[in-house]
Coordinates of C-alpha atoms and ligand atoms in Angstrom, one line a residue:
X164 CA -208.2 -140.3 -23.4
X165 CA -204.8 -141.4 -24.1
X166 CA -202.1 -140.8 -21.3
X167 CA -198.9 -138.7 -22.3
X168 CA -196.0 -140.3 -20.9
X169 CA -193.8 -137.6 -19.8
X170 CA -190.4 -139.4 -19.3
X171 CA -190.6 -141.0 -22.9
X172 CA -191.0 -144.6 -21.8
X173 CA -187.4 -143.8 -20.0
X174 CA -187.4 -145.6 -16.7
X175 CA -184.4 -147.5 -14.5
X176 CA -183.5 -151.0 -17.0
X177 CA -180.6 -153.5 -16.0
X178 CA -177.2 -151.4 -17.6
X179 CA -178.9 -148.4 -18.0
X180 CA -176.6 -145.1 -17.9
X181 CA -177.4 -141.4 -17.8
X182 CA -174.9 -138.8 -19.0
X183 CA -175.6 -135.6 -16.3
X184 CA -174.5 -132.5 -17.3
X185 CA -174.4 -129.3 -15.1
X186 CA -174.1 -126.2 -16.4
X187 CA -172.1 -123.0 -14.3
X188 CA -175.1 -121.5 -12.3
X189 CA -175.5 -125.1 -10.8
X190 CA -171.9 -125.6 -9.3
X191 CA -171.5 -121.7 -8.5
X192 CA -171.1 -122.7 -4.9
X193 CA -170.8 -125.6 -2.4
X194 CA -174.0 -125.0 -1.5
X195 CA -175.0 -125.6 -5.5
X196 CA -173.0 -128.5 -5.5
X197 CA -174.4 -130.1 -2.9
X198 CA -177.8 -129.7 -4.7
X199 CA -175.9 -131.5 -7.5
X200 CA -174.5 -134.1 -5.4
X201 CA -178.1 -134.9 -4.1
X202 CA -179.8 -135.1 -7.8
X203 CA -177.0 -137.6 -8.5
X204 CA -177.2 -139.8 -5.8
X205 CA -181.0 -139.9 -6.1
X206 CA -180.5 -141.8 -9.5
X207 CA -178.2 -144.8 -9.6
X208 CA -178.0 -144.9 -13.4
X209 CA -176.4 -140.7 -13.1
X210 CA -173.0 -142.7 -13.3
X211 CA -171.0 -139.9 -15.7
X212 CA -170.8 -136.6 -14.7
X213 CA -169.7 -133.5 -17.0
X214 CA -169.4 -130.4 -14.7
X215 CA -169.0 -126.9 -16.2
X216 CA -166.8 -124.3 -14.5
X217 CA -168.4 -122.6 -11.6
X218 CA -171.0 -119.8 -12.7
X219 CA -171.9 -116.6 -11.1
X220 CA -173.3 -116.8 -7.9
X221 CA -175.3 -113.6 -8.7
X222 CA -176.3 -111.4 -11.2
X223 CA -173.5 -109.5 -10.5
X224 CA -170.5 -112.3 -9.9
X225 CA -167.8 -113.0 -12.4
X226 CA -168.3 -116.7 -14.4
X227 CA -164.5 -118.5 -13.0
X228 CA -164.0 -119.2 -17.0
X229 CA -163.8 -115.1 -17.6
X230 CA -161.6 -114.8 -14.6
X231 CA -159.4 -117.4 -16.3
X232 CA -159.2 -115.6 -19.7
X233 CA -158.8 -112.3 -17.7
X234 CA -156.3 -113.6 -15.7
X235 CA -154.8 -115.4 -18.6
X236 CA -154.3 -111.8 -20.4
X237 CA -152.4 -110.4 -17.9
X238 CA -149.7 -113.2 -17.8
X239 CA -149.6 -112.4 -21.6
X240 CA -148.9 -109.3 -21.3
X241 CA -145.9 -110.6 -18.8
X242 CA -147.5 -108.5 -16.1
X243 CA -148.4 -109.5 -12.0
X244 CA -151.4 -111.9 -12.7
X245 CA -150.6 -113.0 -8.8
X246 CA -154.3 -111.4 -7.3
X247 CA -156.4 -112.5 -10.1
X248 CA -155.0 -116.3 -10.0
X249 CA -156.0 -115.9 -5.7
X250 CA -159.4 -114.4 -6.6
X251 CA -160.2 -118.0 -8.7
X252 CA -158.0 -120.1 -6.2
X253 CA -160.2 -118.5 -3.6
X254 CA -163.7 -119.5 -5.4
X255 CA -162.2 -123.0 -5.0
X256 CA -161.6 -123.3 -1.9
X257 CA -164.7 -122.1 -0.8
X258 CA -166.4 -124.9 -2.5
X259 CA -163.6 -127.2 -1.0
X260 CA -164.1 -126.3 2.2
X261 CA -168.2 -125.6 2.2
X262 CA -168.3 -129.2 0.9
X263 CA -165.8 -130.1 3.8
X264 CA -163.6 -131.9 1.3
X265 CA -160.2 -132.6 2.8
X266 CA -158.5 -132.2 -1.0
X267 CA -155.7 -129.3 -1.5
X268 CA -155.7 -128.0 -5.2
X269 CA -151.7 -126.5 -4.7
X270 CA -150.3 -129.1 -6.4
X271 CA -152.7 -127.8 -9.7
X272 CA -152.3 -124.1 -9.3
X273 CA -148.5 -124.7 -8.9
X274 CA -148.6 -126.0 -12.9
X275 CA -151.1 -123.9 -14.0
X276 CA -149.2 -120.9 -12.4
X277 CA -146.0 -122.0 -14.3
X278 CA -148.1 -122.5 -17.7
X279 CA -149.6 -119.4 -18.0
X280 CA -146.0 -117.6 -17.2
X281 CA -144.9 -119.9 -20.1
X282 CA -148.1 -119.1 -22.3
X283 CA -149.8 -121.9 -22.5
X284 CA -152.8 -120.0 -24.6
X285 CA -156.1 -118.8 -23.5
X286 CA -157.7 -122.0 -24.5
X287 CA -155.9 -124.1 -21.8
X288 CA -156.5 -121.1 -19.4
X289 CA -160.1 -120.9 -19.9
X290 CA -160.4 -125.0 -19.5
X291 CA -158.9 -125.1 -16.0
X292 CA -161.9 -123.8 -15.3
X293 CA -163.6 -127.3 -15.6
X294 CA -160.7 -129.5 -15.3
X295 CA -160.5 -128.4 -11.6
X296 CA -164.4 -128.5 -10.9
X297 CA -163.8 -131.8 -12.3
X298 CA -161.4 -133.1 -9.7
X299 CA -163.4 -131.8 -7.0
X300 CA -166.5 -133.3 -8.0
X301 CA -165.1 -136.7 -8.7
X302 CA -164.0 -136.5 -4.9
X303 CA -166.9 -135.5 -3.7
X304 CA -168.7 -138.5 -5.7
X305 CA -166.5 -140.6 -5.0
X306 CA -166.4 -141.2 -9.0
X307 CA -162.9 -141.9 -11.3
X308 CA -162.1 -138.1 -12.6
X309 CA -161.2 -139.0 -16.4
X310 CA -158.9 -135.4 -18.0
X311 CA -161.0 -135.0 -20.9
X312 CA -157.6 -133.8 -22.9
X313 CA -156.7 -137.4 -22.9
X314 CA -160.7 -138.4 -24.8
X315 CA -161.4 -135.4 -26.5
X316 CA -159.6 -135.2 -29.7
X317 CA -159.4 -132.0 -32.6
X318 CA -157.6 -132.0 -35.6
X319 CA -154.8 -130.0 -36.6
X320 CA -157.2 -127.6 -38.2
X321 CA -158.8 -127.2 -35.0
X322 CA -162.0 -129.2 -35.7
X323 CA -163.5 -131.8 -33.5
X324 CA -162.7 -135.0 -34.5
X325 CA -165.8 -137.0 -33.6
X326 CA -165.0 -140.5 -34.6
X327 CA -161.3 -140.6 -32.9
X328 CA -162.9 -138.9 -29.5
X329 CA -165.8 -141.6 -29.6
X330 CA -163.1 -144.5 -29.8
X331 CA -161.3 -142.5 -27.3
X332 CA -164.0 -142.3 -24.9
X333 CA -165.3 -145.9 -25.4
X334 CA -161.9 -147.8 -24.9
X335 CA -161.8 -145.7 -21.8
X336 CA -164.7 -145.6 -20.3
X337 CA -165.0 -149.6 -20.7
X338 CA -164.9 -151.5 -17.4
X339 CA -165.7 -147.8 -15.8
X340 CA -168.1 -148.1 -13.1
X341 CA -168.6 -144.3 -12.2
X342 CA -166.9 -141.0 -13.8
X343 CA -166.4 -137.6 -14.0
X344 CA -165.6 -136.1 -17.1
X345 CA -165.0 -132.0 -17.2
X346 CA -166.7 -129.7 -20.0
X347 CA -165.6 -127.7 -22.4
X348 CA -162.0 -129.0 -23.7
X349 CA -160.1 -131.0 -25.1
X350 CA -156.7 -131.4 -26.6
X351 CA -154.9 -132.2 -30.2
X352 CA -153.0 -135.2 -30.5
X353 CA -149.9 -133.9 -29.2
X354 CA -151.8 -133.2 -25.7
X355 CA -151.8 -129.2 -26.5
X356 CA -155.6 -128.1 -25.0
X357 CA -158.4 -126.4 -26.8
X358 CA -162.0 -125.4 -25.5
X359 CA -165.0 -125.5 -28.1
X360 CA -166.2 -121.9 -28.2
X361 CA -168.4 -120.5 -25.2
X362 CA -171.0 -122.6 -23.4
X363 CA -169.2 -126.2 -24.8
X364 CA -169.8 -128.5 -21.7
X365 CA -172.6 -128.7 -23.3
X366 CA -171.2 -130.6 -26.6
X367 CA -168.5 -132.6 -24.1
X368 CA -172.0 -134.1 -22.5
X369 CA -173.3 -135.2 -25.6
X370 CA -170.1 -136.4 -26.7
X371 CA -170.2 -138.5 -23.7
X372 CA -173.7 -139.6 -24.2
X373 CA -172.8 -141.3 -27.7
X374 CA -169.6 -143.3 -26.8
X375 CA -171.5 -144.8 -23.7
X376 CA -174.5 -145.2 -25.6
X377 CA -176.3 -143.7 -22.7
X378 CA -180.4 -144.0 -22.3
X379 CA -180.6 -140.4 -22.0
X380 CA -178.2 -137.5 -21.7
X381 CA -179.7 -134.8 -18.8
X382 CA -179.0 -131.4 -19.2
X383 CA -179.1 -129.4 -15.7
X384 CA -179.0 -126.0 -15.9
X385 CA -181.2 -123.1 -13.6
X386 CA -184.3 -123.2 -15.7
X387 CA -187.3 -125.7 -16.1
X388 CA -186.6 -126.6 -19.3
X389 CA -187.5 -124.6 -22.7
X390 CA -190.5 -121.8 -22.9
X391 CA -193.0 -121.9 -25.6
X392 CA -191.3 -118.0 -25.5
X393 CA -189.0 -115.4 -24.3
X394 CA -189.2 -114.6 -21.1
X395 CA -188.7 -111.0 -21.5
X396 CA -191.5 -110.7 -23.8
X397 CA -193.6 -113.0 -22.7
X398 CA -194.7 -112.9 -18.7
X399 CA -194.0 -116.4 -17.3
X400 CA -194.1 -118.3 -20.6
X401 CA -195.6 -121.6 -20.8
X402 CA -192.8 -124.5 -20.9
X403 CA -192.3 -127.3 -23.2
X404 CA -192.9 -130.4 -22.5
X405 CA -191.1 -132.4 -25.4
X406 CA -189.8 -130.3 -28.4
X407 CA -187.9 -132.5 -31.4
X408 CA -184.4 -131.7 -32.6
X409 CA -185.2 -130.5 -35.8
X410 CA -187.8 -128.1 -33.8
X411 CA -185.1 -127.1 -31.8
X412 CA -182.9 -126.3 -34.1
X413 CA -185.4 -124.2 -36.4
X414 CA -185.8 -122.2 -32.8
X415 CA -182.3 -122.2 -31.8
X416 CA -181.4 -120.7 -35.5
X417 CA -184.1 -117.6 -34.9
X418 CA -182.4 -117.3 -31.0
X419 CA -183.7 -119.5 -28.3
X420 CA -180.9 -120.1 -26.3
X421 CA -181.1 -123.3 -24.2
X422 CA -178.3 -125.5 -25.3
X423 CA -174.9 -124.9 -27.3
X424 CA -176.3 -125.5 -31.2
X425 CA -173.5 -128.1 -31.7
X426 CA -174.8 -130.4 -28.8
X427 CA -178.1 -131.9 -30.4
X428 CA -175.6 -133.9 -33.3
X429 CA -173.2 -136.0 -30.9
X430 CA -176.8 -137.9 -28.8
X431 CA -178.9 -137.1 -32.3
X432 CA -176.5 -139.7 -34.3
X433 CA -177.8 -142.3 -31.5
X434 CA -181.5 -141.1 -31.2
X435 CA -180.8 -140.4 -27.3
X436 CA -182.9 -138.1 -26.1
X437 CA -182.0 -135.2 -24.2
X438 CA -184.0 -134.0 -21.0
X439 CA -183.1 -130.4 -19.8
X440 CA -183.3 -130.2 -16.1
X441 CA -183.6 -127.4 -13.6
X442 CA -181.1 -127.7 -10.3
X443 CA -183.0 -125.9 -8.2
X444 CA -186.3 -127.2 -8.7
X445 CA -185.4 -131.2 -9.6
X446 CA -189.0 -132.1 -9.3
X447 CA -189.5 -130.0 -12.8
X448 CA -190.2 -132.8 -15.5
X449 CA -188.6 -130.1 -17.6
X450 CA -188.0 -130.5 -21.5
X451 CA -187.6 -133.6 -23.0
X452 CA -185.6 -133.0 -26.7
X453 CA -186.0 -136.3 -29.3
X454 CA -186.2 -137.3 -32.3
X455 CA -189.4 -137.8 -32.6
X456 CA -192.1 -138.5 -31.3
X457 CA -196.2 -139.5 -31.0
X458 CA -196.9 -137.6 -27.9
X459 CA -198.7 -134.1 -29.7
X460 CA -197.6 -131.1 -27.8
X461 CA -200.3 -129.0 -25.7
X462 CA -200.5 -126.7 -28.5
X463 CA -200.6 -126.0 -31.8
X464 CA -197.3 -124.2 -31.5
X465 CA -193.8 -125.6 -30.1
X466 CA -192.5 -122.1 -29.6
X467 CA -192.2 -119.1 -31.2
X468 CA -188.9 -117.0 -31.0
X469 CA -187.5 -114.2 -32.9
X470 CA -184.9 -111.7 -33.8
X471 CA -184.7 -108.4 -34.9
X472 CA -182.3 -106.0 -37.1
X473 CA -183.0 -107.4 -40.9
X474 CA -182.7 -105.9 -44.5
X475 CA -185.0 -106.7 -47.3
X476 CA -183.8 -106.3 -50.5
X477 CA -186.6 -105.8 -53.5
X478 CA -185.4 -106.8 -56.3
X479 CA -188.5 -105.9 -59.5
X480 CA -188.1 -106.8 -63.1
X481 CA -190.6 -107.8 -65.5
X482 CA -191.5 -111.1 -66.8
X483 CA -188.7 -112.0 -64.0
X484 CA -190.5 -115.7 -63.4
X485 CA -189.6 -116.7 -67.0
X486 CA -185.8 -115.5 -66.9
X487 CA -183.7 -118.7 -66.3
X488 CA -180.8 -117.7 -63.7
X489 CA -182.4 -114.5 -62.9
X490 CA -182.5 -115.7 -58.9
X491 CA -178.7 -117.2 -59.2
X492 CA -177.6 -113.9 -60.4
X493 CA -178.5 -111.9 -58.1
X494 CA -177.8 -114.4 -55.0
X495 CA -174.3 -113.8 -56.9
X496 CA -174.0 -109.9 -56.1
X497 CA -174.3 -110.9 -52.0
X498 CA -172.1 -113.9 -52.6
X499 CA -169.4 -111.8 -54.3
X500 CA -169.9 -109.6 -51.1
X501 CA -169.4 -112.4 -48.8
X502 CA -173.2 -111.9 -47.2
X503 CA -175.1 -114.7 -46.5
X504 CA -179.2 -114.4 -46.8
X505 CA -181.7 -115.9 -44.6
X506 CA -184.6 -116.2 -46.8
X507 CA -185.9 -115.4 -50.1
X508 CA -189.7 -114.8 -50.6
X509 CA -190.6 -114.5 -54.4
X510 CA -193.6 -113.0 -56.3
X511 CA -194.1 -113.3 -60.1
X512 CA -192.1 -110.1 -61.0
X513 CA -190.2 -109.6 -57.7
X514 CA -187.5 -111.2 -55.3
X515 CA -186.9 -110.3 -51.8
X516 CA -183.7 -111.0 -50.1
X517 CA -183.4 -110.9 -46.3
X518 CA -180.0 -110.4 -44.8
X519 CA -178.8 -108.9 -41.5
X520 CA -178.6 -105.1 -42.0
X521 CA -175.5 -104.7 -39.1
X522 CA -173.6 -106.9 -42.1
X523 CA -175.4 -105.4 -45.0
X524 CA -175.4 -102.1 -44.2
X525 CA -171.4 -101.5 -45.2
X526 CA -171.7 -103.2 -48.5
X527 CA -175.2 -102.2 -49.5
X528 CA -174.3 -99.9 -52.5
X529 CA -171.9 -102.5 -53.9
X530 CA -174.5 -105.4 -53.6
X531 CA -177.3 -103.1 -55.2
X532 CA -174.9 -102.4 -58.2
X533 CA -173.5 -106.4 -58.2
X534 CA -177.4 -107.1 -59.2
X535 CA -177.8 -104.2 -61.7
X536 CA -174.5 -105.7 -63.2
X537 CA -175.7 -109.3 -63.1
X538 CA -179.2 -109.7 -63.7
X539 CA -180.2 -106.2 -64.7
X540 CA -183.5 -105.1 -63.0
X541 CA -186.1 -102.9 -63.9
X542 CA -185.5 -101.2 -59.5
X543 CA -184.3 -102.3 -56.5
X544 CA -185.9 -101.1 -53.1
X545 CA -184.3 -101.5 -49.4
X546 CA -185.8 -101.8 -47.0
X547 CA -184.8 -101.7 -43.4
X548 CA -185.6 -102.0 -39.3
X549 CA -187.1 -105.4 -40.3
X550 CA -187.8 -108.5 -37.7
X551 CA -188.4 -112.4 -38.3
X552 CA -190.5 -114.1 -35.9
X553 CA -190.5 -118.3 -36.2
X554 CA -193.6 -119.6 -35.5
X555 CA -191.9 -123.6 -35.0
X556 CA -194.8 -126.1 -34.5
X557 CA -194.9 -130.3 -35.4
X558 CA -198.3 -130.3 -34.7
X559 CA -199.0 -128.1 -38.1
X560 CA -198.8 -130.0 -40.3
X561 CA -202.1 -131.6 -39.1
X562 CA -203.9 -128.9 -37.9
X563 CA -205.4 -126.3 -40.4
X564 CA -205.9 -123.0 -40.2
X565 CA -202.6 -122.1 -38.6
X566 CA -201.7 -119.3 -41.0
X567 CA -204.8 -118.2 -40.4
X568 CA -205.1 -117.9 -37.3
X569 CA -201.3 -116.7 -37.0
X570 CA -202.5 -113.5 -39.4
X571 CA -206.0 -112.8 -37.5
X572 CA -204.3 -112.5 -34.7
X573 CA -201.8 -110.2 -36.0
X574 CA -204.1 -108.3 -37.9
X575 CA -206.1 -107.6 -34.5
X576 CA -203.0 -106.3 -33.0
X577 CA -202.3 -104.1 -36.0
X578 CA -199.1 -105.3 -37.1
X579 CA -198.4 -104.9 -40.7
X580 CA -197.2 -107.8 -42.3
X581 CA -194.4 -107.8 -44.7
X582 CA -193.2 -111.0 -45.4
X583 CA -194.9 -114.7 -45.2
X584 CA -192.6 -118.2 -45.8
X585 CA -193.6 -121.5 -44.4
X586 CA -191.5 -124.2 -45.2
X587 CA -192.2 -127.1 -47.2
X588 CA -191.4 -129.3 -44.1
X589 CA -194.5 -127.4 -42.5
X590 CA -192.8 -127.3 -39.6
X591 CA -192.3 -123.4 -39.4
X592 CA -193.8 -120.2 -40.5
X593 CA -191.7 -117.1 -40.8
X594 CA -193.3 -113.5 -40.6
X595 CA -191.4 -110.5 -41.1
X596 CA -193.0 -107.2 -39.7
X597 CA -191.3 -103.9 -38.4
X598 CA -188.9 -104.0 -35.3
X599 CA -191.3 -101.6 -33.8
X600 CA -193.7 -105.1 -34.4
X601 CA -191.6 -107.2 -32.6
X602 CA -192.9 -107.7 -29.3
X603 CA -196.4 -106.9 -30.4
X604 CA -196.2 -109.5 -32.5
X605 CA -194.9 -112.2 -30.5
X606 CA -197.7 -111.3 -27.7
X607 CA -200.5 -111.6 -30.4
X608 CA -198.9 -114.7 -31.7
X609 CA -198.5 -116.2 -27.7
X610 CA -202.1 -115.2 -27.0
X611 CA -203.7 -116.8 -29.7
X612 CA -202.2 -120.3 -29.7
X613 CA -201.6 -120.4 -25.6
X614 CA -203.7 -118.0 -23.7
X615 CA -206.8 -118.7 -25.6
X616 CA -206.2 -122.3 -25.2
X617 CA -205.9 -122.7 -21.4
Ligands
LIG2184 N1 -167.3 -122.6 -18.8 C1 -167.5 -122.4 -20.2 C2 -168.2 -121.1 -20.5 O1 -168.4 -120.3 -19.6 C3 -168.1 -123.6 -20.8 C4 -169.5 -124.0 -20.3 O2 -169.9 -123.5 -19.2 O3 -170.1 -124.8 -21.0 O4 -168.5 -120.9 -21.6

């Protein structure tokens, strides 16, 4: 049999560079960083480093980036925000000193005291969050600290301007041996600072990974990598080896949460593969995300993930299937409405249209009477409590009997199904059943494809 090669033919070459990104949870403490500071120096080619802000410490700890916007809010309001400013100066030091670093971080607080009296805005608030994990990693390295507000660039309109940053970073990070580049922020052209939204080290990593051209961008974060399923559904979920980015993202879209959605494009432009990495177990291979790829995944199935609280519209009208512009009509009445669908099954006389019911549910009557007006049909039926599962597989497209199996198994487990729609890519299969379904569902689905396979 054919061996799988689980670091993707990725292994130390002359110039080679990884791009190591550690999420919150991994540089909550000194004694997290030192974890970090260990995975680094066991890897010569870990030569830039994007840190996040430090995470909670436990379940019940505050992230330092919400003590930052909370602190932030006060000096706003022009009231004390003297104790909240110690309370993060305090989880700084304590890394400081638990690393034994001899660095003082006055000289920063001093400005960013004097900023947010002079309202500076929540984004530069929230981002001293990683610009001062930053400087403390990059001493405790011994790598150059790089502000990312001088390599990240938005527009005017706030967007991220990809092409100027990747200039940016490549003039320089030229000649640069070793760096540390913080998460999360970046800056207009006339130096004023903005974050991406929540969770955005993520994309500053990426970023990273393009302009250096890097041989793989590593994504460390507390867990082993992806799961074939939730957690909380699912007991100890099988993980995933190597999922693709178009997987990913067919996942991501139906809720898998494992990366910031905007941080596959940035290393997906250069084909550089992503692997996500768990601090506190290193030895995990964890998840390899790529392009593509000829290495078949255990199972049929890359994952499965989910979501519930959808409408379906039922839209009926005879000889529907030979009216021209009867579907454009009414995808009108929920555009006029400002409600976008997520997908549209069609039979010979009817039309289903899934939206989310929290948005739906306020305009409902006006929608139902935009497709009356429109495209006149013979009824219109809602329904509602309504769940899409994914079913997100590469391996498919060759293997048959995968709807069949998917519907067996549901069938078994008594789940009524309302809705089928596998996509010409054959990549996915969406099923809609009752929220009550949900978790049923999922299990039957999980059992089937990874249980009975082990
Ligand atoms: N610290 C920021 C947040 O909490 C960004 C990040 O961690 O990626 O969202």
């Amino acid at each position: 049999m054919y061996q799988q090669n689980p670091n993707h033919g990725i292994a130390g070459g002359k110039d080679m560079n990884k791009v190591v990104k550690f999420g919150g949870s991994s540089l909550a403490s000194a004694e997290q960083f030192k974890k970090v500071g260990a995975i680094i120096r066991a890897d010569k080619e870990r030569k830039f480093v994007v840190p996040s802000a430090p995470g909670k410490r436990s379940s019940d700890d505050t992230k330092v980036t919400d003590m930052l916007y909370a602190c932030y809010e006060l000096a706003e309001q022009g009231k004390d925000f003297a104790g909240q400013m110690q309370a993060i100066k305090d989880r700084y030091q304590e890394i400081i000193d638990g690393l034994g670093l001899k660095i003082s971080l006055d000289k920063e607080f001093k400005g960013i005291e004097k900023n947010f009296k002079e309202k500076a805005g929540s984004d530069y608030a929230a981002s001293r969050g990683e610009y001062l994990n930053g400087i403390i990693m990059a001493q405790y390295l011994g790598y150059e600290f790089v502000d990312a507000a001088s390599v990240i660039r938005f527009k005017a309109d706030g967007e991220h301007d990809a092409e100027l940053t990747n200039q940016l970073l490549k003039d320089r990070l030229a000649g640069v041996e070793a760096a540390v580049i913080p998460g999360f922020y970046g800056a207009y052209e006339d130096g004023k600072v903005k974050t991406f939204s929540r969770g955005g080290s993520d994309i500053t990593g990426s970023i990273v990974a393009r302009a250096i051209k890097a041989n793989v961008y590593e994504n460390w974060t507390d867990v082993s990598g992806v799961l074939v399923a939730d957690p909380r559904i699912i007991y100890k979920p099988e993980g995933v080896e190597t999922i693709t980015y178009r997987e990913l993202r067919e996942l991501a879209y139906m809720g898998f949460s494992v990366l910031h959605e905007d941080a596959i494009f940035p290393v997906r432009s250069e084909g550089i593969p992503i692997n996500i990495r768990n601090t506190n177990a290193p030895e995990d291979n964890g998840t390899w995300i790529v392009e593509s790829t000829c290495q078949k995944s255990k199972y049929v199935i890359t994952g499965i993930a989910g979501k519930k609280g959808f409408c379906a519209v039922n839209i009926e009208k005879e000889m529907m299937n030979s009216e021209i512009g009867f579907g454009r009509k009414v995808l009108q009445a929920f555009e006029e409405n400002e409600i976008s669908f997520e997908h549209v099954p069609s039979g010979i006389d009817t039309m289903t249209v899934f939206v989310h019911q929290d948005e739906f549910i306020h305009k409902e009557q006006k929608v139902v009477s935009g497709i009356h007006r429109l495209a006149d049909p013979d009824s219109i039926d809602i329904e509602a409590d309504l769940a899409l599962i994914a079913v997100v597989g590469r391996g498919m497209k060759s293997t048959r009997g995968t709807a069949g199996r998917i519907f067996s198994a549901l069938a078994h487990a008594n789940v009524n199904v309302k809705m089928i729609d596998q996509g010409s890519s054959e990549l996915n299969i969406i099923i809609g059943v009752a929220n009550a379904d949900f978790e049923t569902a999922i299990k039957a689905i999980y059992d089937i494809f990874v249980i009975s396979q082990i």
